[in-house]
C-alpha atoms as one frame of an Amber mdcrd trajectory, in Angstrom:
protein
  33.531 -25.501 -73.135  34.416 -29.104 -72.254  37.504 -30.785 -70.801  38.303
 -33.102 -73.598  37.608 -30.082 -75.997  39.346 -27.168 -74.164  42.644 -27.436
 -76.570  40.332 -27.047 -79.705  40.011 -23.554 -78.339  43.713 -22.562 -78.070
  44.413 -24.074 -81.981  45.441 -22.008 -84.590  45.270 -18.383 -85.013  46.930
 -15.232 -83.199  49.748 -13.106 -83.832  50.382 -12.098 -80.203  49.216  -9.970
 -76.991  48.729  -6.603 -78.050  47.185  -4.484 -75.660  43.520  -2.983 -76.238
  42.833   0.638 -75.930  41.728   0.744 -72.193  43.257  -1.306 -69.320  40.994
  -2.938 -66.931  38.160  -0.626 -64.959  38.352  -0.274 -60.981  35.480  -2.374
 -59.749  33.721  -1.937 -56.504  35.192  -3.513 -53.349  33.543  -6.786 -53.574
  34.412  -9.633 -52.337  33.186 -12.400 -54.234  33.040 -16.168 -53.236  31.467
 -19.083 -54.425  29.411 -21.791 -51.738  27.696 -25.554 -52.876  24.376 -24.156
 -53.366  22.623 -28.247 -52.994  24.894 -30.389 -51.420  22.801 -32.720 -50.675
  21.970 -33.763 -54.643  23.986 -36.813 -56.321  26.494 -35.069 -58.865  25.020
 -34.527 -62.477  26.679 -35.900 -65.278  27.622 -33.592 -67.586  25.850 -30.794
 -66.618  25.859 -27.493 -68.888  22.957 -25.057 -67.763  20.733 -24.442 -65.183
  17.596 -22.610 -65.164  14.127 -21.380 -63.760  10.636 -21.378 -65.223   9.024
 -17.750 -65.827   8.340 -16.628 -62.786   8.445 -19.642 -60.580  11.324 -19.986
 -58.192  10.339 -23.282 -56.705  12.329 -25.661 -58.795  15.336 -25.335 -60.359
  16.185 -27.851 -64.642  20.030 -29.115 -64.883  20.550 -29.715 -68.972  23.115
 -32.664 -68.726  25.330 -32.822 -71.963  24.234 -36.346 -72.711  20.362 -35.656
 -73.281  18.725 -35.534 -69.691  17.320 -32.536 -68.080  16.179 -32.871 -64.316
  14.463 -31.232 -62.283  14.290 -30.558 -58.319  12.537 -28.581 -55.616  14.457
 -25.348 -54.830  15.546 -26.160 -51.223  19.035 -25.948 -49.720  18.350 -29.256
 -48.283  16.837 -31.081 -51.083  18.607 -34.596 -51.693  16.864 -35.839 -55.172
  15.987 -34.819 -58.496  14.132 -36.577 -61.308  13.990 -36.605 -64.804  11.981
 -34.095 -66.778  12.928 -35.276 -70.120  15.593 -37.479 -71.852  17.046 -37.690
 -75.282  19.926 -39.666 -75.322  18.670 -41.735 -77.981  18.569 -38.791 -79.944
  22.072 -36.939 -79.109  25.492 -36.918 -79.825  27.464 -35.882 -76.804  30.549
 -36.142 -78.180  33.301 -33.374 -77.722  31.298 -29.671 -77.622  28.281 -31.149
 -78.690  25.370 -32.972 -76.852  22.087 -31.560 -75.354  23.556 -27.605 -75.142
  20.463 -25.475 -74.203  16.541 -25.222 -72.989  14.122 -22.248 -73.017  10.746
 -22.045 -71.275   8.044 -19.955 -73.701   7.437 -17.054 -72.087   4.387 -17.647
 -71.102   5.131 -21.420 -69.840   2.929 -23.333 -68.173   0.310 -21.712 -69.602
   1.590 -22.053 -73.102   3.189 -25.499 -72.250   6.119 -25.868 -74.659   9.922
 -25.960 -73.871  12.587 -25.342 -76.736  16.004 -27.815 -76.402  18.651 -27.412
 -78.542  21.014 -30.735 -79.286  22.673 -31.929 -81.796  21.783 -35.315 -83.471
  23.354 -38.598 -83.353  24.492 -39.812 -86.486  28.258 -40.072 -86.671  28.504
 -39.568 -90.136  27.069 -35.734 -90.038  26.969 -33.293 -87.537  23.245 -31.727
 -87.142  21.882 -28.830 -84.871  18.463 -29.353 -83.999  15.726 -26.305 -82.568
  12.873 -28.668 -81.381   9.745 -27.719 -79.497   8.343 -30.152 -76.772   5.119
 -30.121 -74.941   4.163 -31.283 -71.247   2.990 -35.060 -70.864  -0.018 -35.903
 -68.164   2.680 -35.950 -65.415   4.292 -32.563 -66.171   7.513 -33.763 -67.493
   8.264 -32.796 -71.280   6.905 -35.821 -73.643   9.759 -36.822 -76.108   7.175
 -38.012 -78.362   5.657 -34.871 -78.835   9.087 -33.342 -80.731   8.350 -30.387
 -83.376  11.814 -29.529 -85.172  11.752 -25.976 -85.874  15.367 -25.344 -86.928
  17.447 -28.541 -88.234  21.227 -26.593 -89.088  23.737 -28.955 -91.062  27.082
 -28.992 -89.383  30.191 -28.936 -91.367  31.864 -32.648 -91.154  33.927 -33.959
 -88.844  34.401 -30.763 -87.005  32.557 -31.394 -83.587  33.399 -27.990 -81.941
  32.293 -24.589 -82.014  28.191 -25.429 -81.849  27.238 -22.564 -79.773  23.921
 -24.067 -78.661  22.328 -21.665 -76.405  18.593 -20.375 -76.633  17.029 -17.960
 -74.734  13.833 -15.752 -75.572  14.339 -11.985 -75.877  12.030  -9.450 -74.175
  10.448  -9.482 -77.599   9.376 -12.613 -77.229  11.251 -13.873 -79.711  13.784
 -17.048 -79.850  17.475 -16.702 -79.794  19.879 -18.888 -81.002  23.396 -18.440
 -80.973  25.498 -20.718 -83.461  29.219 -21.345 -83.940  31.015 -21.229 -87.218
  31.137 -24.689 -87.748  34.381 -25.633 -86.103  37.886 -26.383 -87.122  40.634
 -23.465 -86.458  40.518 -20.589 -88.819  37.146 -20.282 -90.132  37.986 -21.751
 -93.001  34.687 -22.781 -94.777  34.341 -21.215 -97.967  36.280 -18.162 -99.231
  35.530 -15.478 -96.612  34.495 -18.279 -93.248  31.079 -18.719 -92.305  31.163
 -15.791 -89.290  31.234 -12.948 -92.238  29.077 -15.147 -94.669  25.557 -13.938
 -94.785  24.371 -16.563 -96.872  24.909 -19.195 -93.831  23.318 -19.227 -90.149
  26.610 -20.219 -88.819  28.808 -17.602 -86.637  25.625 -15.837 -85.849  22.527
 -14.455 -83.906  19.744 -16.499 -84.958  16.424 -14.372 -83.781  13.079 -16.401
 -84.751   9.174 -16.106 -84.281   8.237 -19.809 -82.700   4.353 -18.542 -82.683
   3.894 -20.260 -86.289   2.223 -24.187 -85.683   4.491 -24.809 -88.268   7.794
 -23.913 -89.015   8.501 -20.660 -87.672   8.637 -16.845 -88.893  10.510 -13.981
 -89.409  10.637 -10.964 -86.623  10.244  -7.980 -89.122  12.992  -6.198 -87.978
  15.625  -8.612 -88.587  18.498  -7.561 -90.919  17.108  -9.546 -93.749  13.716
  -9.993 -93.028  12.984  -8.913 -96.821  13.689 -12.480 -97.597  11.638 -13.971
 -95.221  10.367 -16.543 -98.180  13.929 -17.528 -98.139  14.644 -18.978 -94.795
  17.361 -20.803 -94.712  16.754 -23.454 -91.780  16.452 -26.452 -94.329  20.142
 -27.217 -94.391  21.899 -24.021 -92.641  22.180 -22.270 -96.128  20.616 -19.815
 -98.460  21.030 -17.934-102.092  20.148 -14.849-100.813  21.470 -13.429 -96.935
  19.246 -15.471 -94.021  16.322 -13.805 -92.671  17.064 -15.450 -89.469  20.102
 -14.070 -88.627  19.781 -10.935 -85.693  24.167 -10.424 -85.689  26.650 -11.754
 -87.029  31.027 -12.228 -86.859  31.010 -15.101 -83.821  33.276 -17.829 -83.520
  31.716 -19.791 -80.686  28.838 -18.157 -78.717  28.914 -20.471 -75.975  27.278
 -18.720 -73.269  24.805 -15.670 -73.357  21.887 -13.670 -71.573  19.699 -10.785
 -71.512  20.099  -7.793 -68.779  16.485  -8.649 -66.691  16.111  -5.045 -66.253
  17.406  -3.400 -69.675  17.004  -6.100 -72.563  20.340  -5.497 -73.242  22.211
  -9.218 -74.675  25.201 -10.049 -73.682  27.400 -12.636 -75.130  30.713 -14.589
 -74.439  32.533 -15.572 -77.720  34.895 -18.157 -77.216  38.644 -16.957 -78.348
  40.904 -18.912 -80.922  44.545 -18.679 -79.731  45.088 -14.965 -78.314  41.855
 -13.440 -76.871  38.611 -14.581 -75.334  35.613 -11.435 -75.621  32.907  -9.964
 -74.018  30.552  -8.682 -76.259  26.972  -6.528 -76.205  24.855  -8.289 -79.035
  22.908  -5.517 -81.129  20.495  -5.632 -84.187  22.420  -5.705 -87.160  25.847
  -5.917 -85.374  29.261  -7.306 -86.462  31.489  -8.966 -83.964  34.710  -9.199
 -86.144  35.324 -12.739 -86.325  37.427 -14.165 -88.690  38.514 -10.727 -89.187
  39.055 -10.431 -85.341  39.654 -11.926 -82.098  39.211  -9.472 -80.122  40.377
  -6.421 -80.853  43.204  -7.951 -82.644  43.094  -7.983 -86.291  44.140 -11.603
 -87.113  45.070 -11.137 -90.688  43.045 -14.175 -92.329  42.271 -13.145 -95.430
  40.107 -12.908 -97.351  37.563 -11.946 -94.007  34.814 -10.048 -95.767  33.422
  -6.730 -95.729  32.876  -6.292 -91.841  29.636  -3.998 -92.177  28.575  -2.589
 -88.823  31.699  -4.142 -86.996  30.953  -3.866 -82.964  34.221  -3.940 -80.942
  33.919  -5.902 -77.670  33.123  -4.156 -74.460  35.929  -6.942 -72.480  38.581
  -8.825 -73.375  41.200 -10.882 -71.590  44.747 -13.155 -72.687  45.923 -16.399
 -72.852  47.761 -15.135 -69.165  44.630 -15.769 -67.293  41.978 -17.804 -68.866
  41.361 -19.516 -72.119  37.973 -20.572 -72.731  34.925 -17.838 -71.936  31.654
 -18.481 -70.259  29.326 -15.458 -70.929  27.211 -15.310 -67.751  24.666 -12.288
 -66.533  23.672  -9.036 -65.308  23.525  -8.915 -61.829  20.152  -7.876 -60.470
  19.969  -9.877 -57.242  19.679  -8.440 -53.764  22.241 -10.317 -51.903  25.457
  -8.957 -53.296  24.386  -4.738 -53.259  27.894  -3.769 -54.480  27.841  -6.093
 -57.837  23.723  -4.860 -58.568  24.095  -3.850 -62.615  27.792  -5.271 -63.343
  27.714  -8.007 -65.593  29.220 -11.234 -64.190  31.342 -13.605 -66.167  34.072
 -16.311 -66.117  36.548 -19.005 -67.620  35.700 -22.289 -67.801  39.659 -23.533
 -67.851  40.966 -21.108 -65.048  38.004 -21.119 -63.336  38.071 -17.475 -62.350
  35.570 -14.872 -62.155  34.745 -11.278 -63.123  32.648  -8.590 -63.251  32.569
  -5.225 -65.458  30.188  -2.019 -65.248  27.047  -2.814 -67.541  28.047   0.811
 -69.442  31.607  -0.067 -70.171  33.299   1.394 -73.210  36.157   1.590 -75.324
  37.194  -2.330 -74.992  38.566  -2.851 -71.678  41.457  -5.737 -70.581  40.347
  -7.308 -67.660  42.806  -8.684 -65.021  41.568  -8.362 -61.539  39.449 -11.402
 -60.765  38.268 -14.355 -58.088  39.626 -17.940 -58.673  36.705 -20.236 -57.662
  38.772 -23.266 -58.877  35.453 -24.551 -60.815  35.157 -25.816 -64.396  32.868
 -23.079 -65.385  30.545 -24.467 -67.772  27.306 -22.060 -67.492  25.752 -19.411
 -64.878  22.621 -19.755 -63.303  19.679 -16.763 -62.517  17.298 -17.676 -59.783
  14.125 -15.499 -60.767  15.193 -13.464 -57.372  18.153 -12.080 -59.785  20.640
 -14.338 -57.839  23.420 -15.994 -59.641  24.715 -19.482 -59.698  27.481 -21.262
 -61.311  27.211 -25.074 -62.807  30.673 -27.010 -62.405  30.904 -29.112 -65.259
  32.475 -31.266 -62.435  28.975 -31.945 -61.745  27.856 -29.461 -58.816  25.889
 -26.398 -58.646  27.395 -23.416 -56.543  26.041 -20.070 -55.268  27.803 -17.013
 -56.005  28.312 -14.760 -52.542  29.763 -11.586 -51.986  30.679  -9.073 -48.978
């Protein structure tokens, strides 16, 4: 998702264009547009997300790549933020990794603990960590009070392809999305890591946080007959993880639930030919290393694909190159865009938006060119969309 990383993406892979089934959907006649949302704030450094506690729309967290999140009041005018919690000591920032993701507990502040996902600092080993973090006296997040829940090895030297996302469900549960590992191919072990059950790589984590230690295992989970056999210790089991809720991703960088529906949809960044839009289900296969895309990419051997889930979207190398999975609308400000899922391209910087029930696999085209580095969207909890230049400004997304 990152400048200095945005060629990893484009490596390897790919045997062409091929057209999917269905050819892009007529959308609505919106105009959309994109205005500084806070232009008033020094530029973040870094910055990859942007969020809202449950139910409180008067401040608005920035996750900055390097370890900091800040925080600010959620005013137009507002000229400052401050820190909420730093990390840096902790992170390694380095190409697609760093300080990737934050989730409020549902029922935060009451329940007072905030999830970040990072990935550690040594140079000699690449490590995901899913750490818990409490409120200090002030109401910033206390880096001394760090529970690791989830600690993922990282195949070495490959820094891309970390996912790092986390977002609870409806369920109340914790989602974590995960890359394969990184390098081009998917090649870790015979069959890649995406169709390897026995790994929590190129998947859909889904975890119970409730535990004060460790964490469990939702019961409905594809495995959750193993649930004695987690496999957060070092990323791997003997028998299939209970943790995993999907599987088949290459790079899950971006991803959200419908507000309205529960529904989870994903952005799974593309090798050489496609990027994809995808709707994450329980037990569901999303194809990779068998597929990018719709397009069959002939690595073999690629597994069994059980339960293989096309993508609802797709687009080329012709007009973007690096997804960034974004959200439902279900704001109040744009009326014509209420229900279509809104998404975009970190490298072309353009935007689009699809029907929330679209189906076969659809080729979209038609789309607005902000001209931003699109690392992450934004939902105010008035359904409102922003968009977080990786440039280091936030931006409101308008419509007519």
């Amino acid at each position: 998702m990152f400048t200095i990383a945005a060629s990893l993406y484009a490596c390897g892979g790919g045997s062409g264009d091929a057209p999917p089934p269905v050819v892009d959907l007529p959308a609505p006649p919106v105009t959309l547009g994109v205005q500084p949302a806070f232009p008033n704030l020094v530029p973040f450094q870094r910055p990859v997300a942007m969020l809202q506690a449950p139910n409180d729309g008067s401040r608005w967290f920035v996750v900055e790549q390097g370890g900091i999140v800040r925080v600010f009041n959620n005013d137009p005018s507002v000229a400052t933020s401050s820190v909420f919690v730093d990390i840096t000591a902790r992170v390694n920032s380095v190409g697609e990794m760093g300080l990737l993701g934050m989730a409020f507990h549902p029922a935060f502040p009451l329940n007072p603990r905030v999830y970040l996902s990072y990935t550690s600092l040594s140079l000699s080993e690449r490590v995901s960590h899913i750490s818990e973090f409490t409120l200090d006296v002030d109401g910033n997040l206390d880096p001394g009070s760090e529970r690791q829940v989830l600690v993922i090895n990282q195949p070495f030297p490959e820094g891309n392809h970390k996912g790092g996302n986390i977002a609870f469900g409806q369920d109340e549960y914790l989602y974590i999305g995960l890359g394969d590992g990184g390098g081009g191919n998917d090649q870790h072990g015979v069959i890649g890591n995406g169709q390897l059950m026995t790994t929590l790589l190129g998947k859909m984590l889904r975890i119970d946080v409730s535990p004060a230690v460790g964490y469990g295992i939702p019961p409905d989970n594809p495995f959750a007959a193993n649930a004695n056999l987690q496999c957060g210790a070092n990323a791997t089991g003997a028998q299939n993880c209970p943790e995993i809720y999907a599987s088949g991703l290459r790079n899950p960088w971006r991803w959200s639930f419908d507000r309205q529906t529960g529904d989870l949809w994903l952005g799974d960044v593309g090798q050489g030919a496609r990027e994809e839009i995808d709707r994450v289900v329980l037990g569901g296969n999303y194809g990779w290393r068998c597929f990018e895309g719709t397009q069959n990419t002939g690595l073999l051997p690629c597994g069994s694909e059980p339960n293989l889930q096309p993508p609802v979207a797709e687009y080329g190398r012709s007009v973007g190159t690096t997804v960034t999975g974004g959200y439902v609308y279900r704001g109040t400000a744009i009326p014509g865009l209420v229900g279509r899922y809104v998404f975009g391209d970190f490298t072309s910087g353009r935007i689009w938006h699809i029907a929330a029930n679209t189906q076969p696999t659809v080729m979209v085209t038609t789309s607005f060119d902000s001209s931003l580095n699109i690392s992450s969207f934004g939902e105010g909890t008035d359904g409102e969309l922003y968009i977080v230049h990786y440039g280091g400004q936030l931006y409101r997304l308008t419509g007519s």
